[in-house]
Amino acid sequence: MAEYKWPDADKRTLIGKRISRTDGPHKVSGHARYNSDLNRPGMLHGRLLCSPHAHAKITSIDTSAAEAMPGVKAVYIIPDPDREIKWAGEEIVAVAAVDEPTARDAIRAIKVVYEVLPHSVLDTDPKAVGSLARPAQAQKVGDPDKGFAEAEVTAEGLYGMPVITHCCLEPHGSVIEWEDDKNLLVHLSTQAVSSIAAAMAPVLEIPAANIRVKQDHIGGGFGSKFGPDRWDFAAAQLSKKAGGKPVKIFLDRDSELMVAGARPSAYAKVKVGAKKDGTITAWQSESWASGGQGGGGSPPMPYIFNIPNQSKQHTAIQTNIGPQRAWRAPNHPQACLITMSALEDLAAAIGMDPLEFFLKNIELTGPRAEIYREEFQIAADLIGWKKNWHQRGDKTAGPIKRGLGLSLHTWGGGGHPSDCDITIQPDGSVELKMGTQDLGTGTRTTVEIVAADTFGLPMGVVKVLIGDNRFPTSGGSGGSTTIAGVSGATRRAALDALDQIFAKAAPALGAKPEDLEAVAGTILVKSNPAKRLTWKQACSKIGQVPITVRGKNPGPGKLGDSGVGGVQMADVSVDIETGVVRVNKIVAVQDCGLVIDIKTAESQVYGALIMGVCSALYEEKIMDAKTGKMLNPNMEFYKLAGIGDIGDLVVHMMTGKGYDERGVIGLGEPPAVSPYAALSNAVANAIGVRVPTLPLTPDRVLAALAKKGGSNARI
Amino acid sequence: MRGFEYASPTTKEQAVSLLGSSDDDAMALAGGTDLLSLMKDDIVAPRRLVNLKDVAELRGIRLLPDGSLRIGALVTVQELLDNAIVKRGYASLIHAADGITSPQIRAMGTVGGDLCQRPRCWYYRAGFGLLAKDKDGAALVPEGDNRYHAILGNTGPAYFVNPSSLAPALIALGAKLHIFGSGGQVEMNLENFFAAPTSANEKEYRLKPNEIVTEIIVPSAGGWKNATYEVRQKESLDWPLAAASVALKMSGKTIESARVVLGHVAPVPWRSGEAQAYLAGKTISEQVAETAGTLAVARASAMSHNGYKIQLARVAVKRAIMKAAQGGQR
């Protein structure tokens, strides 16, 4: 029986090393095929008619002219039981035609009569929206009155961030075809290959077992691509009407930004109190948020710091914008920005270095206090905190002011259920199958690392097959659950397979199976390494029939864990005459247990920091109050950072003793939590005043400076 | 995008004969970086596109006998940036072209196209018309989200900003424009080419549907210090929030005369008579530049969300003057 554990550090040949992703060359050379690249034989092009109104009743739909157009093969009215449109861009009719221009012409030929209803798209003031603001029960922890009475210093402020969109570079969509009247083939851009069939089956009224789902690569999901969407069902219906021909519907960029994903906003008026020595005594917050019809999440505040006395009240605001979807660590970025900004303002009110202030209160963070302490020291060294930090407001001459800010965060990241099949052939070739998906984070690479390291093989031998729901079931890639799930299942499968190889090879080596180990492409006797078979020779002992072994997560042995902590520090320059913020440097220090591939792990953190810069400085789903439309559903005014805007990114992964023995933990979300607070705090440190809400655009920076008064208060 | 006919003439006479009496009939295609997006968004739907890229006489940069510079309308932004004569004498033009940070747009976009591209106003691009009115005829911009809209010349009915990157620099350098139509060639000051529309059927520049811009003539900049400063939020592809180009005719250390043109602040490239008059006879200093900036926005007025642009325009003028004084280094 194998012992289900990770190899000791000195035995790891691939795990924890710096390995380039195996699909990198494929992607950068353009050979990787995304489902949006697919052109199936006989494929029809689907387009969508979407509502120009944010709130309306549909009075009538006339598709006759579209149906009569040459080249139009199917028209499908998307079911909407109450025929009520609740956001601009909501899909109403889908058309499939022989080519895209014909489909677009057909969409223009459809006549929809609307009864336009009043809409509301703004979420910055709960008092302005009447009954659309729905306050929840107030919450109390400890004795807030006593806590504020004990406080010698208090700070009050408004903090918040707007709704942003997921802005996937590969938009949402699919190519769907009926292989016959009972079987559906689905090429969908998804974060959950194994669970799409079950979600589609009841609606299409066919057995889930008849739905095949495939995806080799995905161009971004970030939490917005878990289920099939209404346009995917429309593609399936259009295909059915067109005799099973493949139908492709991928959203246009404007739809992608309007309807296919929004992270809820969050705003809060916060009051915090502390003693002069920095001990935090009380928290009070009045918060509100919106994410469309659902009203948005309720960010867990105060974030991480379990302040003894709290008084909290949250209000959800209903708006006619596209629906919210999970976005990298749902609710955490909002809670983190609000909490860490308020606490940093409190430190400034005391006149205390925020690093000292956060460390002073670090026990309030609970079980990870020591990890944060260690990470803060490393981050401080990497950014030169001692040398570069100054009290609020850079006093040097000239318009460019520099500042430092910090933040900290947490996340779970325990592994999801996952099955992995490994087949070893008598010729020594190895195939690994799993119904998981590579979100671009390196899943393909990391499962190969785990299997190859276990077998003592180099990279390039184990053939990894993922992205197909015919493969063993694996969970969706959400909640940072993938790496621990697939690594656990792969390790268990590989260890069991290796046991079988040992059993077959033992007689030829004149040893017992338990005395063997797999090292550097050989199976050898531990006590006498000269006695060995090459991997190929050992596998030839299998006989004619290959070995297939299934590994599962969860399963025996401790291969993973949950719960991580990370800290980040940012260094910015702000031009106080123009309000333009430039990122000089961001340092991220992160733990995630045992790191499988240091290179792809760092890469995930880089990605999180870049998304952090985007949302801290640029991103905003800008809604027009009067027309109810999104004003920037394009890559021109929905601004994202370019390579020149992100500054110097420094990532330090916590590894080694105290971390590795926890096993594998997810990493996708935690580093995406802190950048906003770290950058906002750095800007406050640079210019001497808080810019209350993100993004930190020139108008907001100048407005904050003007409010404070002083030489730049010119507007 | 709707179906269209495609014509590719080789002479300007042919090109003009293929154009029609309205944009619905035909439109001229240069680099296409703006026109194709307008067609995809169904803002324009010409029945014919007249490709100008095969008209050789619209290309090329050369010095004319009088020392002025002739820039063909079909010269790409990248060709402009790479041109030795431009680099030597026209720093402000290089700065402005450099601000077009997308290599793809620099490679395809043309000088004539930069002047004739349509405003980026998000109401216009969403189908509410150039003057951005709702179905009841009410103007959407003044009380809407006008964070990127005009602070000068914004009394209506046009509230958008002129999007040209090169026009402020070219106007400050005293450029003229050659327009070719059925009646032959016309020369006009580039400044006069632009005019804020007063009704929905006007454009923001004076070019009839059957005319094309053929070349731009820039006088010698000898003795003129010149520079452009753009206030940009992003280093990468992004529109300036405000920009200023200056050309200062120097007599020793004294400014003999000045041209100051602001971009992205008004429906037209905005020549600031106030700043120009003030600068004449002054010696360049931080204080003088600051005052010129303040005078340049003296008549600016904020709408509901764009007050910050007044400050940005002031700073752009100040910094453009200081940049010119320092030799206009990139």
PDB file of C-alpha atoms in Angstrom, chain A residues 104-105 108 399 575-578 580-582 617-618 620 622 624 626-627 629 631-632 636-637 639-642 644-645 696-700 702 714-715, chain B residues 1-2 42 120 122-123 126 128 134 138-140 144-145 147-148 229 231-236 238-239 241 290 305 307-308 310-312 314-315 318-319:
ATOM      1  CA  ARG A 104     -26.613  40.519 -38.330  1.00  0.00           C
ATOM      2  CA  ASP A 105     -28.870  41.685 -41.163  1.00  0.00           C
ATOM      3  CA  ARG A 108     -31.861  44.169 -37.753  1.00  0.00           C
ATOM      4  CA  PRO A 399       4.373  68.006  -8.412  1.00  0.00           C
ATOM      5  CA  ASP A 575       1.188  63.938 -10.117  1.00  0.00           C
ATOM      6  CA  ILE A 576      -0.742  66.358  -7.919  1.00  0.00           C
ATOM      7  CA  GLU A 577      -1.211  68.818 -10.773  1.00  0.00           C
ATOM      8  CA  THR A 578      -2.936  66.282 -13.007  1.00  0.00           C
ATOM      9  CA  VAL A 580      -2.437  60.917 -12.626  1.00  0.00           C
ATOM     10  CA  VAL A 581      -1.312  57.919 -10.546  1.00  0.00           C
ATOM     11  CA  ARG A 582       1.617  55.776 -11.663  1.00  0.00           C
ATOM     12  CA  LEU A 617      -6.746  52.796 -11.334  1.00  0.00           C
ATOM     13  CA  TYR A 618      -8.961  52.334 -14.388  1.00  0.00           C
ATOM     14  CA  GLU A 620     -15.492  51.023 -14.002  1.00  0.00           C
ATOM     15  CA  ILE A 622     -19.982  53.353 -16.397  1.00  0.00           C
ATOM     16  CA  ASP A 624     -25.743  56.384 -17.948  1.00  0.00           C
ATOM     17  CA  LYS A 626     -30.815  58.729 -18.129  1.00  0.00           C
ATOM     18  CA  THR A 627     -30.602  56.100 -20.864  1.00  0.00           C
ATOM     19  CA  LYS A 629     -27.009  52.095 -21.004  1.00  0.00           C
ATOM     20  CA  LEU A 631     -21.390  54.010 -21.782  1.00  0.00           C
ATOM     21  CA  ASN A 632     -18.087  52.172 -22.092  1.00  0.00           C
ATOM     22  CA  GLU A 636     -11.399  52.027 -25.469  1.00  0.00           C
ATOM     23  CA  PHE A 637     -13.122  53.518 -22.444  1.00  0.00           C
ATOM     24  CA  LYS A 639      -9.765  50.959 -19.497  1.00  0.00           C
ATOM     25  CA  LEU A 640      -7.300  48.228 -18.664  1.00  0.00           C
ATOM     26  CA  ALA A 641      -3.637  48.596 -17.802  1.00  0.00           C
ATOM     27  CA  GLY A 642      -1.026  48.068 -20.465  1.00  0.00           C
ATOM     28  CA  GLY A 644       3.702  50.341 -19.279  1.00  0.00           C
ATOM     29  CA  ASP A 645       1.152  50.971 -16.549  1.00  0.00           C
ATOM     30  CA  LEU A 696      -8.128  56.348  -8.630  1.00  0.00           C
ATOM     31  CA  THR A 697      -8.657  58.504 -11.708  1.00  0.00           C
ATOM     32  CA  PRO A 698      -7.375  62.064 -12.182  1.00  0.00           C
ATOM     33  CA  ASP A 699     -10.804  63.566 -11.471  1.00  0.00           C
ATOM     34  CA  ARG A 700     -11.134  61.703  -8.172  1.00  0.00           C
ATOM     35  CA  LEU A 702      -7.914  66.157  -7.914  1.00  0.00           C
ATOM     36  CA  ARG A 714      -8.063  74.692  -8.132  1.00  0.00           C
ATOM     37  CA  ILE A 715     -11.353  73.181  -9.121  1.00  0.00           C
TER      38      ILE A 715
ATOM     39  CA  MET B   1     -21.622  46.056 -40.561  1.00  0.00           C
ATOM     40  CA  ARG B   2     -23.792  46.251 -43.638  1.00  0.00           C
ATOM     41  CA  ASP B  42     -23.695  50.896 -37.475  1.00  0.00           C
ATOM     42  CA  ARG B 120     -15.104  59.523 -29.490  1.00  0.00           C
ATOM     43  CA  TRP B 122     -19.733  57.756 -26.094  1.00  0.00           C
ATOM     44  CA  TYR B 123     -23.242  58.985 -26.753  1.00  0.00           C
ATOM     45  CA  ALA B 126     -23.865  54.515 -28.924  1.00  0.00           C
ATOM     46  CA  PHE B 128     -27.503  59.001 -30.156  1.00  0.00           C
ATOM     47  CA  ASP B 134     -32.458  61.406 -26.739  1.00  0.00           C
ATOM     48  CA  ALA B 138     -33.027  66.593 -25.151  1.00  0.00           C
ATOM     49  CA  ALA B 139     -29.237  66.912 -25.054  1.00  0.00           C
ATOM     50  CA  LEU B 140     -27.739  63.992 -23.149  1.00  0.00           C
ATOM     51  CA  GLY B 144     -25.101  63.074 -18.362  1.00  0.00           C
ATOM     52  CA  ASP B 145     -21.697  61.526 -17.950  1.00  0.00           C
ATOM     53  CA  ARG B 147     -16.212  63.328 -17.853  1.00  0.00           C
ATOM     54  CA  TYR B 148     -14.422  63.256 -21.215  1.00  0.00           C
ATOM     55  CA  TYR B 229       2.183  67.869 -23.886  1.00  0.00           C
ATOM     56  CA  VAL B 231      -2.145  64.589 -19.989  1.00  0.00           C
ATOM     57  CA  ARG B 232      -2.780  60.877 -20.240  1.00  0.00           C
ATOM     58  CA  GLN B 233      -4.039  58.513 -17.617  1.00  0.00           C
ATOM     59  CA  LYS B 234      -2.401  55.446 -19.138  1.00  0.00           C
ATOM     60  CA  GLU B 235       0.958  54.973 -20.793  1.00  0.00           C
ATOM     61  CA  SER B 236      -0.602  52.441 -23.132  1.00  0.00           C
ATOM     62  CA  ASP B 238      -5.560  55.777 -24.268  1.00  0.00           C
ATOM     63  CA  TRP B 239      -6.941  59.123 -25.361  1.00  0.00           C
ATOM     64  CA  LEU B 241      -7.595  63.824 -21.174  1.00  0.00           C
ATOM     65  CA  GLU B 290       1.768  78.990 -15.480  1.00  0.00           C
ATOM     66  CA  HIS B 305     -18.534  65.838 -14.399  1.00  0.00           C
ATOM     67  CA  GLY B 307     -14.446  70.289 -14.060  1.00  0.00           C
ATOM     68  CA  TYR B 308     -11.168  68.481 -13.490  1.00  0.00           C
ATOM     69  CA  ILE B 310      -9.919  72.649 -16.656  1.00  0.00           C
ATOM     70  CA  GLN B 311      -7.006  71.978 -14.351  1.00  0.00           C
ATOM     71  CA  LEU B 312      -5.597  69.399 -16.773  1.00  0.00           C
ATOM     72  CA  ARG B 314      -4.048  74.521 -17.676  1.00  0.00           C
ATOM     73  CA  VAL B 315      -1.254  72.123 -16.766  1.00  0.00           C
ATOM     74  CA  LYS B 318       2.151  75.148 -18.882  1.00  0.00           C
ATOM     75  CA  ARG B 319       4.066  71.941 -19.464  1.00  0.00           C
TER      76      ARG B 319
END
